[in-house]
Backbone atoms as SQL, in Angstrom:
CREATE TABLE atoms (id INTEGER PRIMARY KEY, chain TEXT, resi INTEGER, resn TEXT, atom TEXT, x REAL, y REAL, z REAL);
INSERT INTO atoms VALUES
  (1, 'A', 1, 'MET', 'N', 101.766, 47.963, -44.736),
  (2, 'A', 1, 'MET', 'CA', 100.903, 47.156, -43.916),
  (3, 'A', 1, 'MET', 'C', 101.075, 47.502, -42.431),
  (4, 'A', 2, 'LYS', 'N', 102.333, 47.725, -42.015),
  (5, 'A', 2, 'LYS', 'CA', 102.592, 48.080, -40.622),
  (6, 'A', 2, 'LYS', 'C', 101.972, 49.432, -40.282),
  (7, 'A', 3, 'LYS', 'N', 102.033, 50.346, -41.225),
  (8, 'A', 3, 'LYS', 'CA', 101.459, 51.671, -40.987),
  (9, 'A', 3, 'LYS', 'C', 99.938, 51.576, -40.833),
  (10, 'A', 4, 'LEU', 'N', 99.315, 50.735, -41.624),
  (11, 'A', 4, 'LEU', 'CA', 97.873, 50.568, -41.535),
  (12, 'A', 4, 'LEU', 'C', 97.467, 49.953, -40.196),
  (13, 'A', 5, 'LEU', 'N', 98.190, 48.942, -39.750),
  (14, 'A', 5, 'LEU', 'CA', 97.895, 48.310, -38.472),
  (15, 'A', 5, 'LEU', 'C', 98.134, 49.275, -37.305),
  (16, 'A', 6, 'SER', 'N', 99.196, 50.049, -37.400),
  (17, 'A', 6, 'SER', 'CA', 99.455, 51.006, -36.323),
  (18, 'A', 6, 'SER', 'C', 98.395, 52.105, -36.294),
  (19, 'A', 7, 'LEU', 'N', 97.902, 52.525, -37.457),
  (20, 'A', 7, 'LEU', 'CA', 96.845, 53.523, -37.527),
  (21, 'A', 7, 'LEU', 'C', 95.547, 52.984, -36.918),
  (22, 'A', 8, 'ILE', 'N', 95.236, 51.732, -37.206),
  (23, 'A', 8, 'ILE', 'CA', 94.038, 51.113, -36.624),
  (24, 'A', 8, 'ILE', 'C', 94.190, 50.975, -35.114),
  (25, 'A', 9, 'ALA', 'N', 95.371, 50.625, -34.649),
  (26, 'A', 9, 'ALA', 'CA', 95.608, 50.482, -33.212),
  (27, 'A', 9, 'ALA', 'C', 95.471, 51.825, -32.501),
  (28, 'A', 10, 'ILE', 'N', 95.990, 52.874, -33.099),
  (29, 'A', 10, 'ILE', 'CA', 95.878, 54.213, -32.507),
  (30, 'A', 10, 'ILE', 'C', 94.414, 54.656, -32.473),
  (31, 'A', 11, 'ALA', 'N', 93.677, 54.385, -33.538),
  (32, 'A', 11, 'ALA', 'CA', 92.258, 54.765, -33.577),
  (33, 'A', 11, 'ALA', 'C', 91.464, 53.993, -32.522),
  (34, 'A', 12, 'ALA', 'N', 91.744, 52.705, -32.373),
  (35, 'A', 12, 'ALA', 'CA', 91.035, 51.901, -31.374),
  (36, 'A', 12, 'ALA', 'C', 91.363, 52.382, -29.968),
  (37, 'A', 13, 'PHE', 'N', 92.611, 52.735, -29.720),
  (38, 'A', 13, 'PHE', 'CA', 93.010, 53.249, -28.405),
  (39, 'A', 13, 'PHE', 'C', 92.329, 54.583, -28.121),
  (40, 'A', 14, 'GLY', 'N', 92.265, 55.429, -29.126),
  (41, 'A', 14, 'GLY', 'CA', 91.624, 56.731, -28.954),
  (42, 'A', 14, 'GLY', 'C', 90.136, 56.601, -28.666),
  (43, 'A', 15, 'LEU', 'N', 89.462, 55.694, -29.342),
  (44, 'A', 15, 'LEU', 'CA', 88.038, 55.502, -29.098),
  (45, 'A', 15, 'LEU', 'C', 87.780, 54.880, -27.728),
  (46, 'A', 16, 'SER', 'N', 88.636, 53.976, -27.325),
  (47, 'A', 16, 'SER', 'CA', 88.411, 53.321, -26.026),
  (48, 'A', 16, 'SER', 'C', 88.653, 54.281, -24.864),
  (49, 'A', 17, 'THR', 'N', 89.572, 55.236, -25.022),
  (50, 'A', 17, 'THR', 'CA', 89.821, 56.174, -23.922),
  (51, 'A', 17, 'THR', 'C', 88.734, 57.232, -23.821),
  (52, 'A', 18, 'THR', 'N', 88.043, 57.543, -24.918),
  (53, 'A', 18, 'THR', 'CA', 86.981, 58.542, -24.832),
  (54, 'A', 18, 'THR', 'C', 85.762, 58.001, -24.101),
  (55, 'A', 19, 'PHE', 'N', 85.554, 56.701, -24.133),
  (56, 'A', 19, 'PHE', 'CA', 84.414, 56.096, -23.459),
  (57, 'A', 19, 'PHE', 'C', 84.814, 55.382, -22.175),
  (58, 'A', 20, 'ALA', 'N', 85.982, 55.660, -21.655),
  (59, 'A', 20, 'ALA', 'CA', 86.492, 54.929, -20.500),
  (60, 'A', 20, 'ALA', 'C', 85.716, 55.244, -19.233),
  (61, 'A', 21, 'GLN', 'N', 85.420, 56.496, -18.969),
  (62, 'A', 21, 'GLN', 'CA', 84.735, 56.861, -17.738),
  (63, 'A', 21, 'GLN', 'C', 83.575, 57.783, -18.050),
  (64, 'A', 22, 'THR', 'N', 82.523, 57.582, -17.301),
  (65, 'A', 22, 'THR', 'CA', 81.401, 58.489, -17.418),
  (66, 'A', 22, 'THR', 'C', 81.450, 59.442, -16.241),
  (67, 'A', 23, 'PRO', 'N', 81.126, 60.700, -16.431),
  (68, 'A', 23, 'PRO', 'CA', 81.190, 61.644, -15.306),
  (69, 'A', 23, 'PRO', 'C', 80.131, 61.315, -14.266),
  (70, 'A', 24, 'ALA', 'N', 80.519, 61.458, -13.014),
  (71, 'A', 24, 'ALA', 'CA', 79.605, 61.188, -11.912),
  (72, 'A', 24, 'ALA', 'C', 78.670, 62.375, -11.737),
  (73, 'A', 25, 'THR', 'N', 77.428, 62.079, -11.484),
  (74, 'A', 25, 'THR', 'CA', 76.477, 63.145, -11.232),
  (75, 'A', 25, 'THR', 'C', 76.494, 63.452, -9.753),
  (76, 'A', 26, 'ALA', 'N', 76.742, 64.694, -9.414),
  (77, 'A', 26, 'ALA', 'CA', 76.842, 65.104, -8.018),
  (78, 'A', 26, 'ALA', 'C', 75.578, 65.857, -7.631),
  (79, 'A', 27, 'THR', 'N', 74.941, 65.371, -6.590),
  (80, 'A', 27, 'THR', 'CA', 73.784, 66.073, -6.059),
  (81, 'A', 27, 'THR', 'C', 74.147, 66.592, -4.693),
  (82, 'A', 28, 'GLN', 'N', 73.923, 67.856, -4.495),
  (83, 'A', 28, 'GLN', 'CA', 74.278, 68.473, -3.226),
  (84, 'A', 28, 'GLN', 'C', 73.052, 68.510, -2.329),
  (85, 'A', 29, 'ALA', 'N', 73.270, 68.173, -1.089),
  (86, 'A', 29, 'ALA', 'CA', 72.190, 68.225, -0.110),
  (87, 'A', 29, 'ALA', 'C', 72.001, 69.673, 0.336),
  (88, 'A', 30, 'LYS', 'N', 70.780, 70.088, 0.389),
  (89, 'A', 30, 'LYS', 'CA', 70.479, 71.454, 0.793),
  (90, 'A', 30, 'LYS', 'C', 69.646, 71.411, 2.065),
  (91, 'A', 31, 'LYS', 'N', 69.587, 72.543, 2.732),
  (92, 'A', 31, 'LYS', 'CA', 68.774, 72.637, 3.936),
  (93, 'A', 31, 'LYS', 'C', 67.308, 72.614, 3.542),
  (94, 'A', 32, 'ALA', 'N', 66.569, 71.778, 4.233),
  (95, 'A', 32, 'ALA', 'CA', 65.137, 71.694, 3.988),
  (96, 'A', 32, 'ALA', 'C', 64.406, 72.298, 5.180),
  (97, 'A', 33, 'VAL', 'N', 63.582, 73.280, 4.915),
  (98, 'A', 33, 'VAL', 'CA', 62.816, 73.922, 5.972),
  (99, 'A', 33, 'VAL', 'C', 61.364, 73.534, 5.771),
  (100, 'A', 34, 'LYS', 'N', 60.810, 72.920, 6.779),
  (101, 'A', 34, 'LYS', 'CA', 59.437, 72.462, 6.706),
  (102, 'A', 34, 'LYS', 'C', 58.627, 73.217, 7.748),
  (103, 'A', 35, 'THR', 'N', 57.583, 73.891, 7.307),
  (104, 'A', 35, 'THR', 'CA', 56.725, 74.647, 8.205),
  (105, 'A', 35, 'THR', 'C', 55.352, 73.993, 8.216),
  (106, 'A', 36, 'THR', 'N', 54.885, 73.683, 9.409),
  (107, 'A', 36, 'THR', 'CA', 53.557, 73.095, 9.532),
  (108, 'A', 36, 'THR', 'C', 52.728, 73.958, 10.466),
  (109, 'A', 37, 'THR', 'N', 51.470, 74.102, 10.137),
  (110, 'A', 37, 'THR', 'CA', 50.552, 74.867, 10.959),
  (111, 'A', 37, 'THR', 'C', 49.403, 73.951, 11.365),
  (112, 'A', 38, 'THR', 'N', 49.129, 73.876, 12.671),
  (113, 'A', 38, 'THR', 'CA', 48.033, 73.049, 13.150),
  (114, 'A', 38, 'THR', 'C', 47.072, 73.916, 13.950),
  (115, 'A', 39, 'THR', 'N', 45.816, 73.595, 13.880),
  (116, 'A', 39, 'THR', 'CA', 44.799, 74.330, 14.639),
  (117, 'A', 39, 'THR', 'C', 44.028, 73.359, 15.513),
  (118, 'A', 40, 'THR', 'N', 43.492, 73.872, 16.609),
  (119, 'A', 40, 'THR', 'CA', 42.685, 73.045, 17.506),
  (120, 'A', 40, 'THR', 'C', 41.226, 73.095, 17.078),
  (121, 'A', 41, 'LYS', 'N', 40.359, 72.437, 17.838),
  (122, 'A', 41, 'LYS', 'CA', 38.937, 72.390, 17.496),
  (123, 'A', 41, 'LYS', 'C', 38.306, 73.779, 17.472),
  (124, 'A', 42, 'ALA', 'N', 38.611, 74.583, 18.458),
  (125, 'A', 42, 'ALA', 'CA', 38.010, 75.904, 18.531),
  (126, 'A', 42, 'ALA', 'C', 38.648, 76.876, 17.555),
  (127, 'A', 43, 'GLY', 'N', 39.811, 76.554, 17.069),
  (128, 'A', 43, 'GLY', 'CA', 40.488, 77.431, 16.120),
  (129, 'A', 43, 'GLY', 'C', 41.174, 78.585, 16.800),
  (130, 'A', 44, 'ALA', 'N', 41.287, 78.551, 18.126),
  (131, 'A', 44, 'ALA', 'CA', 41.863, 79.663, 18.863),
  (132, 'A', 44, 'ALA', 'C', 43.382, 79.658, 18.802),
  (133, 'A', 45, 'LYS', 'N', 43.976, 78.485, 18.783),
  (134, 'A', 45, 'LYS', 'CA', 45.434, 78.408, 18.806),
  (135, 'A', 45, 'LYS', 'C', 45.960, 77.959, 17.451),
  (136, 'A', 46, 'LYS', 'N', 47.032, 78.579, 17.051),
  (137, 'A', 46, 'LYS', 'CA', 47.760, 78.148, 15.868),
  (138, 'A', 46, 'LYS', 'C', 49.194, 77.896, 16.295),
  (139, 'A', 47, 'VAL', 'N', 49.694, 76.732, 15.998),
  (140, 'A', 47, 'VAL', 'CA', 51.051, 76.369, 16.385),
  (141, 'A', 47, 'VAL', 'C', 51.866, 76.170, 15.123),
  (142, 'A', 48, 'GLU', 'N', 52.955, 76.887, 15.022),
  (143, 'A', 48, 'GLU', 'CA', 53.847, 76.748, 13.878),
  (144, 'A', 48, 'GLU', 'C', 55.147, 76.130, 14.348),
  (145, 'A', 49, 'THR', 'N', 55.570, 75.129, 13.640),
  (146, 'A', 49, 'THR', 'CA', 56.851, 74.495, 13.951),
  (147, 'A', 49, 'THR', 'C', 57.709, 74.522, 12.704),
  (148, 'A', 50, 'LYS', 'N', 58.974, 74.786, 12.902),
  (149, 'A', 50, 'LYS', 'CA', 59.932, 74.773, 11.800),
  (150, 'A', 50, 'LYS', 'C', 60.965, 73.699, 12.079),
  (151, 'A', 51, 'THR', 'N', 61.205, 72.891, 11.096),
  (152, 'A', 51, 'THR', 'CA', 62.183, 71.825, 11.220),
  (153, 'A', 51, 'THR', 'C', 63.242, 72.036, 10.150),
  (154, 'A', 52, 'THR', 'N', 64.479, 72.079, 10.575),
  (155, 'A', 52, 'THR', 'CA', 65.564, 72.212, 9.611),
  (156, 'A', 52, 'THR', 'C', 66.442, 70.977, 9.694),
  (157, 'A', 53, 'THR', 'N', 66.799, 70.486, 8.547),
  (158, 'A', 53, 'THR', 'CA', 67.702, 69.343, 8.494),
  (159, 'A', 53, 'THR', 'C', 68.875, 69.708, 7.614),
  (160, 'A', 54, 'THR', 'N', 70.046, 69.363, 8.057),
  (161, 'A', 54, 'THR', 'CA', 71.237, 69.600, 7.256),
  (162, 'A', 54, 'THR', 'C', 71.930, 68.278, 7.024),
  (163, 'A', 55, 'ALA', 'N', 72.409, 68.095, 5.850),
  (164, 'A', 55, 'ALA', 'CA', 73.129, 66.879, 5.521),
  (165, 'A', 55, 'ALA', 'C', 74.546, 67.266, 5.131),
  (166, 'A', 56, 'ALA', 'N', 75.505, 66.510, 5.600),
  (167, 'A', 56, 'ALA', 'CA', 76.889, 66.774, 5.243),
  (168, 'A', 56, 'ALA', 'C', 77.082, 66.467, 3.765),
  (169, 'A', 57, 'LYS', 'N', 77.879, 67.250, 3.134),
  (170, 'A', 57, 'LYS', 'CA', 78.131, 67.047, 1.719),
  (171, 'A', 57, 'LYS', 'C', 79.111, 65.888, 1.575),
  (172, 'A', 58, 'VAL', 'N', 78.670, 64.839, 0.917),
  (173, 'A', 58, 'VAL', 'CA', 79.479, 63.641, 0.764),
  (174, 'A', 58, 'VAL', 'C', 79.638, 63.311, -0.709),
  (175, 'A', 59, 'LYS', 'N', 80.667, 62.523, -0.992),
  (176, 'A', 59, 'LYS', 'CA', 80.891, 62.042, -2.344),
  (177, 'A', 59, 'LYS', 'C', 79.975, 60.850, -2.609),
  (178, 'A', 60, 'ALA', 'N', 80.018, 60.330, -3.817),
  (179, 'A', 60, 'ALA', 'CA', 79.156, 59.221, -4.193),
  (180, 'A', 60, 'ALA', 'C', 79.472, 57.965, -3.400),
  (181, 'A', 61, 'ASP', 'N', 80.718, 57.806, -2.967),
  (182, 'A', 61, 'ASP', 'CA', 81.079, 56.614, -2.207),
  (183, 'A', 61, 'ASP', 'C', 80.818, 56.759, -0.717),
  (184, 'A', 62, 'GLY', 'N', 80.293, 57.896, -0.282),
  (185, 'A', 62, 'GLY', 'CA', 79.913, 58.083, 1.109),
  (186, 'A', 62, 'GLY', 'C', 80.944, 58.782, 1.970),
  (187, 'A', 63, 'THR', 'N', 82.117, 59.076, 1.457),
  (188, 'A', 63, 'THR', 'CA', 83.130, 59.776, 2.232),
  (189, 'A', 63, 'THR', 'C', 82.871, 61.274, 2.164),
  (190, 'A', 64, 'PRO', 'N', 83.230, 62.023, 3.209),
  (191, 'A', 64, 'PRO', 'CA', 82.970, 63.463, 3.177),
  (192, 'A', 64, 'PRO', 'C', 83.782, 64.163, 2.100),
  (193, 'A', 65, 'ASP', 'N', 83.162, 65.121, 1.437),
  (194, 'A', 65, 'ASP', 'CA', 83.815, 65.879, 0.376),
  (195, 'A', 65, 'ASP', 'C', 84.611, 67.006, 1.014),
  (196, 'A', 66, 'MET', 'N', 85.929, 66.939, 0.926),
  (197, 'A', 66, 'MET', 'CA', 86.806, 67.864, 1.638),
  (198, 'A', 66, 'MET', 'C', 86.915, 69.224, 0.953),
  (199, 'A', 67, 'ARG', 'N', 86.187, 69.444, -0.119),
  (200, 'A', 67, 'ARG', 'CA', 86.212, 70.753, -0.755),
  (201, 'A', 67, 'ARG', 'C', 85.345, 71.756, -0.014),
  (202, 'A', 68, 'PHE', 'N', 84.469, 71.262, 0.869),
  (203, 'A', 68, 'PHE', 'CA', 83.551, 72.130, 1.581),
  (204, 'A', 68, 'PHE', 'C', 84.059, 72.429, 2.978),
  (205, 'A', 69, 'LYS', 'N', 83.762, 73.632, 3.464),
  (206, 'A', 69, 'LYS', 'CA', 84.307, 74.123, 4.724),
  (207, 'A', 69, 'LYS', 'C', 83.803, 73.328, 5.924),
  (208, 'A', 70, 'GLU', 'N', 82.533, 72.932, 5.912),
  (209, 'A', 70, 'GLU', 'CA', 82.001, 72.230, 7.071),
  (210, 'A', 70, 'GLU', 'C', 82.584, 70.832, 7.236),
  (211, 'A', 71, 'ASN', 'N', 83.185, 70.291, 6.206),
  (212, 'A', 71, 'ASN', 'CA', 83.811, 68.975, 6.317),
  (213, 'A', 71, 'ASN', 'C', 85.274, 69.059, 6.732),
  (214, 'A', 72, 'LYS', 'N', 85.832, 70.249, 6.729),
  (215, 'A', 72, 'LYS', 'CA', 87.239, 70.413, 7.092),
  (216, 'A', 72, 'LYS', 'C', 87.345, 70.796, 8.559),
  (217, 'A', 73, 'THR', 'N', 87.345, 69.818, 9.417),
  (218, 'A', 73, 'THR', 'CA', 87.534, 70.086, 10.838),
  (219, 'A', 73, 'THR', 'C', 88.911, 69.591, 11.218),
  (220, 'A', 74, 'LYS', 'N', 89.703, 70.487, 11.719),
  (221, 'A', 74, 'LYS', 'CA', 91.074, 70.149, 12.054),
  (222, 'A', 74, 'LYS', 'C', 91.131, 69.728, 13.515),
  (223, 'A', 75, 'VAL', 'N', 91.742, 68.592, 13.757),
  (224, 'A', 75, 'VAL', 'CA', 91.876, 68.075, 15.109),
  (225, 'A', 75, 'VAL', 'C', 93.238, 68.485, 15.641),
  (226, 'A', 76, 'VAL', 'N', 93.238, 69.180, 16.769),
  (227, 'A', 76, 'VAL', 'CA', 94.473, 69.635, 17.385),
  (228, 'A', 76, 'VAL', 'C', 94.745, 68.726, 18.575),
  (229, 'A', 77, 'THR', 'N', 95.925, 68.125, 18.583),
  (230, 'A', 77, 'THR', 'CA', 96.278, 67.253, 19.696),
  (231, 'A', 77, 'THR', 'C', 97.332, 67.944, 20.543),
  (232, 'A', 78, 'LYS', 'N', 97.208, 67.783, 21.826),
  (233, 'A', 78, 'LYS', 'CA', 98.153, 68.373, 22.767),
  (234, 'A', 78, 'LYS', 'C', 99.295, 67.386, 22.970),
  (235, 'A', 79, 'VAL', 'N', 100.522, 67.881, 22.888),
  (236, 'A', 79, 'VAL', 'CA', 101.705, 67.060, 23.056),
  (237, 'A', 79, 'VAL', 'C', 102.049, 67.018, 24.535),
  (238, 'A', 80, 'ALA', 'N', 102.363, 65.799, 25.040),
  (239, 'A', 80, 'ALA', 'CA', 102.601, 65.620, 26.469),
  (240, 'A', 80, 'ALA', 'C', 103.924, 66.239, 26.921),
  (241, 'A', 81, 'GLY', 'N', 104.968, 66.108, 26.119),
  (242, 'A', 81, 'GLY', 'CA', 106.287, 66.570, 26.541),
  (243, 'A', 81, 'GLY', 'C', 106.841, 67.639, 25.627),
  (244, 'A', 82, 'PRO', 'N', 108.166, 67.755, 25.564),
  (245, 'A', 82, 'PRO', 'CA', 108.818, 68.767, 24.725),
  (246, 'A', 82, 'PRO', 'C', 108.538, 68.558, 23.239),
  (247, 'A', 83, 'THR', 'N', 108.565, 69.673, 22.507),
  (248, 'A', 83, 'THR', 'CA', 108.301, 69.615, 21.073),
  (249, 'A', 83, 'THR', 'C', 109.502, 70.106, 20.288),
  (250, 'A', 84, 'LYS', 'N', 109.490, 69.789, 19.006),
  (251, 'A', 84, 'LYS', 'CA', 110.513, 70.289, 18.093),
  (252, 'A', 84, 'LYS', 'C', 110.100, 71.681, 17.625),
  (253, 'A', 85, 'LYS', 'N', 110.928, 72.308, 16.789),
  (254, 'A', 85, 'LYS', 'CA', 110.634, 73.655, 16.307),
  (255, 'A', 85, 'LYS', 'C', 109.363, 73.698, 15.463),
  (256, 'A', 86, 'ASP', 'N', 109.045, 72.604, 14.767),
  (257, 'A', 86, 'ASP', 'CA', 107.857, 72.602, 13.929),
  (258, 'A', 86, 'ASP', 'C', 106.583, 72.253, 14.693),
  (259, 'A', 87, 'GLY', 'N', 106.679, 71.992, 15.996),
  (260, 'A', 87, 'GLY', 'CA', 105.508, 71.742, 16.816),
  (261, 'A', 87, 'GLY', 'C', 105.165, 70.286, 17.022),
  (262, 'A', 88, 'THR', 'N', 105.878, 69.388, 16.369),
  (263, 'A', 88, 'THR', 'CA', 105.604, 67.968, 16.568),
  (264, 'A', 88, 'THR', 'C', 106.327, 67.477, 17.809),
  (265, 'A', 89, 'ALA', 'N', 105.877, 66.341, 18.322),
  (266, 'A', 89, 'ALA', 'CA', 106.455, 65.797, 19.550),
  (267, 'A', 89, 'ALA', 'C', 107.888, 65.334, 19.307),
  (268, 'A', 90, 'ASP', 'N', 108.770, 65.639, 20.257),
  (269, 'A', 90, 'ASP', 'CA', 110.157, 65.195, 20.180),
  (270, 'A', 90, 'ASP', 'C', 110.233, 63.813, 20.809),
  (271, 'A', 91, 'MET', 'N', 110.463, 62.793, 19.983),
  (272, 'A', 91, 'MET', 'CA', 110.388, 61.415, 20.440),
  (273, 'A', 91, 'MET', 'C', 111.627, 60.963, 21.210),
  (274, 'A', 92, 'ARG', 'N', 112.549, 61.864, 21.489),
  (275, 'A', 92, 'ARG', 'CA', 113.703, 61.504, 22.305),
  (276, 'A', 92, 'ARG', 'C', 113.356, 61.475, 23.787),
  (277, 'A', 93, 'TYR', 'N', 112.186, 62.008, 24.166),
  (278, 'A', 93, 'TYR', 'CA', 111.798, 62.104, 25.567),
  (279, 'A', 93, 'TYR', 'C', 110.778, 61.027, 25.932),
  (280, 'A', 94, 'LYS', 'N', 110.856, 60.569, 27.169),
  (281, 'A', 94, 'LYS', 'CA', 110.032, 59.470, 27.660),
  (282, 'A', 94, 'LYS', 'C', 108.533, 59.810, 27.633),
  (283, 'A', 95, 'GLU', 'N', 108.174, 61.041, 27.968),
  (284, 'A', 95, 'GLU', 'CA', 106.770, 61.423, 28.022),
  (285, 'A', 95, 'GLU', 'C', 106.104, 61.279, 26.653),
  (286, 'A', 96, 'ASN', 'N', 106.819, 61.661, 25.614),
  (287, 'A', 96, 'ASN', 'CA', 106.259, 61.587, 24.270),
  (288, 'A', 96, 'ASN', 'C', 106.171, 60.151, 23.783),
  (289, 'A', 97, 'LYS', 'N', 107.098, 59.308, 24.167),
  (290, 'A', 97, 'LYS', 'CA', 107.054, 57.905, 23.761),
  (291, 'A', 97, 'LYS', 'C', 105.883, 57.203, 24.408),
  (292, 'A', 98, 'ALA', 'N', 105.617, 57.515, 25.681),
  (293, 'A', 98, 'ALA', 'CA', 104.501, 56.895, 26.383),
  (294, 'A', 98, 'ALA', 'C', 103.164, 57.341, 25.768),
  (295, 'A', 99, 'ALA', 'N', 103.058, 58.602, 25.389),
  (296, 'A', 99, 'ALA', 'CA', 101.829, 59.108, 24.802),
  (297, 'A', 99, 'ALA', 'C', 101.603, 58.489, 23.426),
  (298, 'A', 100, 'ALA', 'N', 102.650, 58.247, 22.686),
  (299, 'A', 100, 'ALA', 'CA', 102.525, 57.647, 21.360),
  (300, 'A', 100, 'ALA', 'C', 102.067, 56.195, 21.470),
  (301, 'A', 101, 'LYS', 'N', 102.517, 55.491, 22.507),
  (302, 'A', 101, 'LYS', 'CA', 102.092, 54.092, 22.687),
  (303, 'A', 101, 'LYS', 'C', 100.629, 54.012, 23.055),
  (304, 'A', 102, 'ARG', 'N', 100.098, 54.968, 23.835),
  (305, 'A', 102, 'ARG', 'CA', 98.689, 54.965, 24.213),
  (306, 'A', 102, 'ARG', 'C', 97.782, 55.215, 23.032),
  (307, 'A', 103, 'ASN', 'N', 98.222, 56.057, 22.128),
  (308, 'A', 103, 'ASN', 'CA', 97.392, 56.388, 20.972),
  (309, 'A', 103, 'ASN', 'C', 97.517, 55.287, 19.979);
């Protein structure tokens, strides 16, 4: 009886995990180029305008998708005082402590 109940429990767990999450559908924004041609009454002038729009690639929740190069912008901050060997600010100095309080 215990073996039968444990088998049913394992089967129920297995079925529930297969339907736990549905894959998210990802749609990527592409550049849209729109060309319009307008003519005047006499037909002498033709004006062509091109409009390009770019959209940042974002996840479904609206945060930028960091797998793409245009979303990876690295911010470099200048350290006010002396630094350690790894390039971070050495907090033993007054200049670095003051800069940390401002930020």
